[in-house]
Amino acid sequence: GTQFAITSLTETDQANLLDVKFSGYFSNTAVTRMAVALFSGVEASARAVATQDISTANYAFAFNLQHRMRAPLDSPILLKICAGGSAAGTTRSNGSNSARKYGGALEQVFSVTEIKV
């Protein structure tokens, strides 16, 4: 996949929880199964994944991902959003066929809220 969003933060207390939310529109030039995944630090395995079958090439679909996690031991925490298809093709964010959609008003929302335990 391709990295589309990244954020770095330092938690106030490692006992607290992090509530991670992401939403965004993605398209692919191929008919494929798309995945949007949350990664933490240098971990190779995703912490959370949202998938969607893309039945029409170059059609933008909404992806929503939500994950609650305990803050890892390293500080600061690096969280990344990656997206891609299971078949060869170009993945695009907030548009398709090299063109933006809705005049650029589509947006990605990537938020992290620390919850005191």
PDB file of C-alpha atoms in Angstrom:
ATOM      1  CA  GLY A   1       0.000   0.000   0.000  1.00  0.00           C
ATOM      2  CA  THR A   2       0.817   3.671  -0.137  1.00  0.00           C
ATOM      3  CA  GLN A   3       1.069   5.885   2.931  1.00  0.00           C
ATOM      4  CA  PHE A   4      -1.554   8.648   2.848  1.00  0.00           C
ATOM      5  CA  ALA A   5      -1.550  10.074   6.376  1.00  0.00           C
ATOM      6  CA  ILE A   6       0.821  10.196   9.328  1.00  0.00           C
ATOM      7  CA  THR A   7       0.748  11.716  12.787  1.00  0.00           C
ATOM      8  CA  SER A   8       3.091  11.713  15.734  1.00  0.00           C
ATOM      9  CA  LEU A   9       2.072  12.309  19.345  1.00  0.00           C
ATOM     10  CA  THR A  10       3.317  11.888  22.880  1.00  0.00           C
ATOM     11  CA  GLU A  11       0.807  10.458  25.327  1.00  0.00           C
ATOM     12  CA  THR A  12       0.480  12.048  28.769  1.00  0.00           C
ATOM     13  CA  ASP A  13       0.276   8.657  30.541  1.00  0.00           C
ATOM     14  CA  GLN A  14       1.057   5.195  29.160  1.00  0.00           C
ATOM     15  CA  ALA A  15      -1.883   3.781  31.154  1.00  0.00           C
ATOM     16  CA  ASN A  16      -4.303   5.793  29.014  1.00  0.00           C
ATOM     17  CA  LEU A  17      -6.020   4.563  25.855  1.00  0.00           C
ATOM     18  CA  LEU A  18      -5.801   6.068  22.396  1.00  0.00           C
ATOM     19  CA  ASP A  19      -8.973   6.287  20.311  1.00  0.00           C
ATOM     20  CA  VAL A  20      -7.881   6.444  16.648  1.00  0.00           C
ATOM     21  CA  LYS A  21     -10.326   7.392  13.877  1.00  0.00           C
ATOM     22  CA  PHE A  22      -9.787   7.784  10.149  1.00  0.00           C
ATOM     23  CA  SER A  23     -12.175   8.440   7.283  1.00  0.00           C
ATOM     24  CA  GLY A  24     -11.418   9.181   3.666  1.00  0.00           C
ATOM     25  CA  TYR A  25     -12.316   8.432   0.053  1.00  0.00           C
ATOM     26  CA  PHE A  26     -10.118   6.183  -2.083  1.00  0.00           C
ATOM     27  CA  SER A  27     -10.291   4.895  -5.650  1.00  0.00           C
ATOM     28  CA  ASN A  28      -8.223   2.461  -7.677  1.00  0.00           C
ATOM     29  CA  THR A  29      -7.608   2.144 -11.402  1.00  0.00           C
ATOM     30  CA  ALA A  30      -8.345  -1.601 -11.137  1.00  0.00           C
ATOM     31  CA  VAL A  31     -11.373  -3.609 -10.027  1.00  0.00           C
ATOM     32  CA  THR A  32      -9.919  -4.939  -6.785  1.00  0.00           C
ATOM     33  CA  ARG A  33     -10.339  -5.364  -3.048  1.00  0.00           C
ATOM     34  CA  MET A  34      -9.060  -2.197  -1.387  1.00  0.00           C
ATOM     35  CA  ALA A  35      -7.734  -2.004   2.144  1.00  0.00           C
ATOM     36  CA  VAL A  36      -7.044   0.950   4.413  1.00  0.00           C
ATOM     37  CA  ALA A  37      -4.824   0.056   7.364  1.00  0.00           C
ATOM     38  CA  LEU A  38      -3.502   1.643  10.550  1.00  0.00           C
ATOM     39  CA  PHE A  39       0.143   1.018  11.434  1.00  0.00           C
ATOM     40  CA  SER A  40       2.036   2.031  14.560  1.00  0.00           C
ATOM     41  CA  GLY A  41       5.747   2.875  14.566  1.00  0.00           C
ATOM     42  CA  VAL A  42       7.833   0.391  12.598  1.00  0.00           C
ATOM     43  CA  GLU A  43       5.468  -2.557  13.157  1.00  0.00           C
ATOM     44  CA  ALA A  44       4.974  -4.672  10.042  1.00  0.00           C
ATOM     45  CA  SER A  45       1.474  -5.844  11.024  1.00  0.00           C
ATOM     46  CA  ALA A  46      -1.539  -3.563  10.827  1.00  0.00           C
ATOM     47  CA  ARG A  47      -3.366  -2.671  14.046  1.00  0.00           C
ATOM     48  CA  ALA A  48      -6.700  -2.215  12.224  1.00  0.00           C
ATOM     49  CA  VAL A  49      -7.986  -2.664   8.658  1.00  0.00           C
ATOM     50  CA  ALA A  50     -11.070  -1.549   6.704  1.00  0.00           C
ATOM     51  CA  THR A  51     -11.753  -3.241   3.343  1.00  0.00           C
ATOM     52  CA  GLN A  52     -14.067  -2.682   0.405  1.00  0.00           C
ATOM     53  CA  ASP A  53     -14.550  -4.485  -2.903  1.00  0.00           C
ATOM     54  CA  ILE A  54     -14.027  -1.912  -5.657  1.00  0.00           C
ATOM     55  CA  SER A  55     -16.487  -3.099  -8.300  1.00  0.00           C
ATOM     56  CA  THR A  56     -15.906  -0.169 -10.656  1.00  0.00           C
ATOM     57  CA  ALA A  57     -12.459   1.098 -11.587  1.00  0.00           C
ATOM     58  CA  ASN A  58     -11.809   4.767 -10.752  1.00  0.00           C
ATOM     59  CA  TYR A  59     -14.866   5.044  -8.492  1.00  0.00           C
ATOM     60  CA  ALA A  60     -14.221   6.653  -5.087  1.00  0.00           C
ATOM     61  CA  PHE A  61     -15.446   4.721  -2.042  1.00  0.00           C
ATOM     62  CA  ALA A  62     -15.642   5.924   1.570  1.00  0.00           C
ATOM     63  CA  PHE A  63     -13.466   4.118   4.099  1.00  0.00           C
ATOM     64  CA  ASN A  64     -13.923   4.453   7.846  1.00  0.00           C
ATOM     65  CA  LEU A  65     -11.551   2.968  10.364  1.00  0.00           C
ATOM     66  CA  GLN A  66     -11.733   3.096  14.147  1.00  0.00           C
ATOM     67  CA  HIS A  67      -9.365   1.503  16.652  1.00  0.00           C
ATOM     68  CA  ARG A  68      -8.803   1.782  20.392  1.00  0.00           C
ATOM     69  CA  MET A  69      -5.370   0.890  21.694  1.00  0.00           C
ATOM     70  CA  ARG A  70      -3.124   1.235  24.688  1.00  0.00           C
ATOM     71  CA  ALA A  71      -0.258   3.597  24.049  1.00  0.00           C
ATOM     72  CA  PRO A  72       2.902   1.710  23.088  1.00  0.00           C
ATOM     73  CA  LEU A  73       5.994   1.993  25.270  1.00  0.00           C
ATOM     74  CA  ASP A  74       7.959   4.127  22.836  1.00  0.00           C
ATOM     75  CA  SER A  75       7.489   7.856  22.773  1.00  0.00           C
ATOM     76  CA  PRO A  76       6.557   9.708  20.629  1.00  0.00           C
ATOM     77  CA  ILE A  77       4.039   7.410  18.929  1.00  0.00           C
ATOM     78  CA  LEU A  78       3.987   7.378  15.127  1.00  0.00           C
ATOM     79  CA  LEU A  79       0.659   6.373  13.545  1.00  0.00           C
ATOM     80  CA  LYS A  80       0.313   5.858   9.779  1.00  0.00           C
ATOM     81  CA  ILE A  81      -2.597   5.241   7.405  1.00  0.00           C
ATOM     82  CA  CYS A  82      -1.804   3.197   4.281  1.00  0.00           C
ATOM     83  CA  ALA A  83      -4.143   2.175   1.465  1.00  0.00           C
ATOM     84  CA  GLY A  84      -3.911  -0.055  -1.575  1.00  0.00           C
ATOM     85  CA  GLY A  85      -5.542  -2.715  -3.705  1.00  0.00           C
ATOM     86  CA  SER A  86      -4.960  -6.447  -3.888  1.00  0.00           C
ATOM     87  CA  ALA A  87      -4.506  -6.197  -7.677  1.00  0.00           C
ATOM     88  CA  ALA A  88      -2.106  -4.033  -9.641  1.00  0.00           C
ATOM     89  CA  GLY A  89      -3.462  -0.518 -10.008  1.00  0.00           C
ATOM     90  CA  THR A  90      -3.019   3.060  -8.881  1.00  0.00           C
ATOM     91  CA  THR A  91      -4.655   4.073  -5.594  1.00  0.00           C
ATOM     92  CA  ARG A  92      -5.860   7.649  -5.294  1.00  0.00           C
ATOM     93  CA  SER A  93      -7.194   9.654  -2.375  1.00  0.00           C
ATOM     94  CA  ASN A  94     -10.172  12.030  -2.716  1.00  0.00           C
ATOM     95  CA  GLY A  95     -10.433  11.615  -6.462  1.00  0.00           C
ATOM     96  CA  SER A  96     -10.067   9.342  -9.464  1.00  0.00           C
ATOM     97  CA  ASN A  97      -8.585   9.403 -12.982  1.00  0.00           C
ATOM     98  CA  SER A  98      -6.088  12.062 -11.872  1.00  0.00           C
ATOM     99  CA  ALA A  99      -8.914  14.481 -11.006  1.00  0.00           C
ATOM    100  CA  ARG A 100     -10.181  15.719  -7.672  1.00  0.00           C
ATOM    101  CA  LYS A 101     -13.840  15.215  -6.787  1.00  0.00           C
ATOM    102  CA  TYR A 102     -16.326  17.828  -5.551  1.00  0.00           C
ATOM    103  CA  GLY A 103     -13.971  20.728  -6.177  1.00  0.00           C
ATOM    104  CA  GLY A 104     -11.487  19.451  -3.617  1.00  0.00           C
ATOM    105  CA  ALA A 105     -14.047  19.539  -0.777  1.00  0.00           C
ATOM    106  CA  LEU A 106     -13.614  15.834   0.055  1.00  0.00           C
ATOM    107  CA  GLU A 107     -11.262  15.470   2.958  1.00  0.00           C
ATOM    108  CA  GLN A 108      -9.494  12.892   5.029  1.00  0.00           C
ATOM    109  CA  VAL A 109     -10.052  13.000   8.768  1.00  0.00           C
ATOM    110  CA  PHE A 110      -7.376  11.405  10.963  1.00  0.00           C
ATOM    111  CA  SER A 111      -7.846  11.982  14.694  1.00  0.00           C
ATOM    112  CA  VAL A 112      -6.335  10.531  17.859  1.00  0.00           C
ATOM    113  CA  THR A 113      -7.941  11.148  21.242  1.00  0.00           C
ATOM    114  CA  GLU A 114      -6.248  10.162  24.485  1.00  0.00           C
ATOM    115  CA  ILE A 115      -8.678   8.680  27.001  1.00  0.00           C
ATOM    116  CA  LYS A 116      -7.738   8.876  30.673  1.00  0.00           C
ATOM    117  CA  VAL A 117      -8.060   5.526  32.410  1.00  0.00           C
TER     118      VAL A 117
END
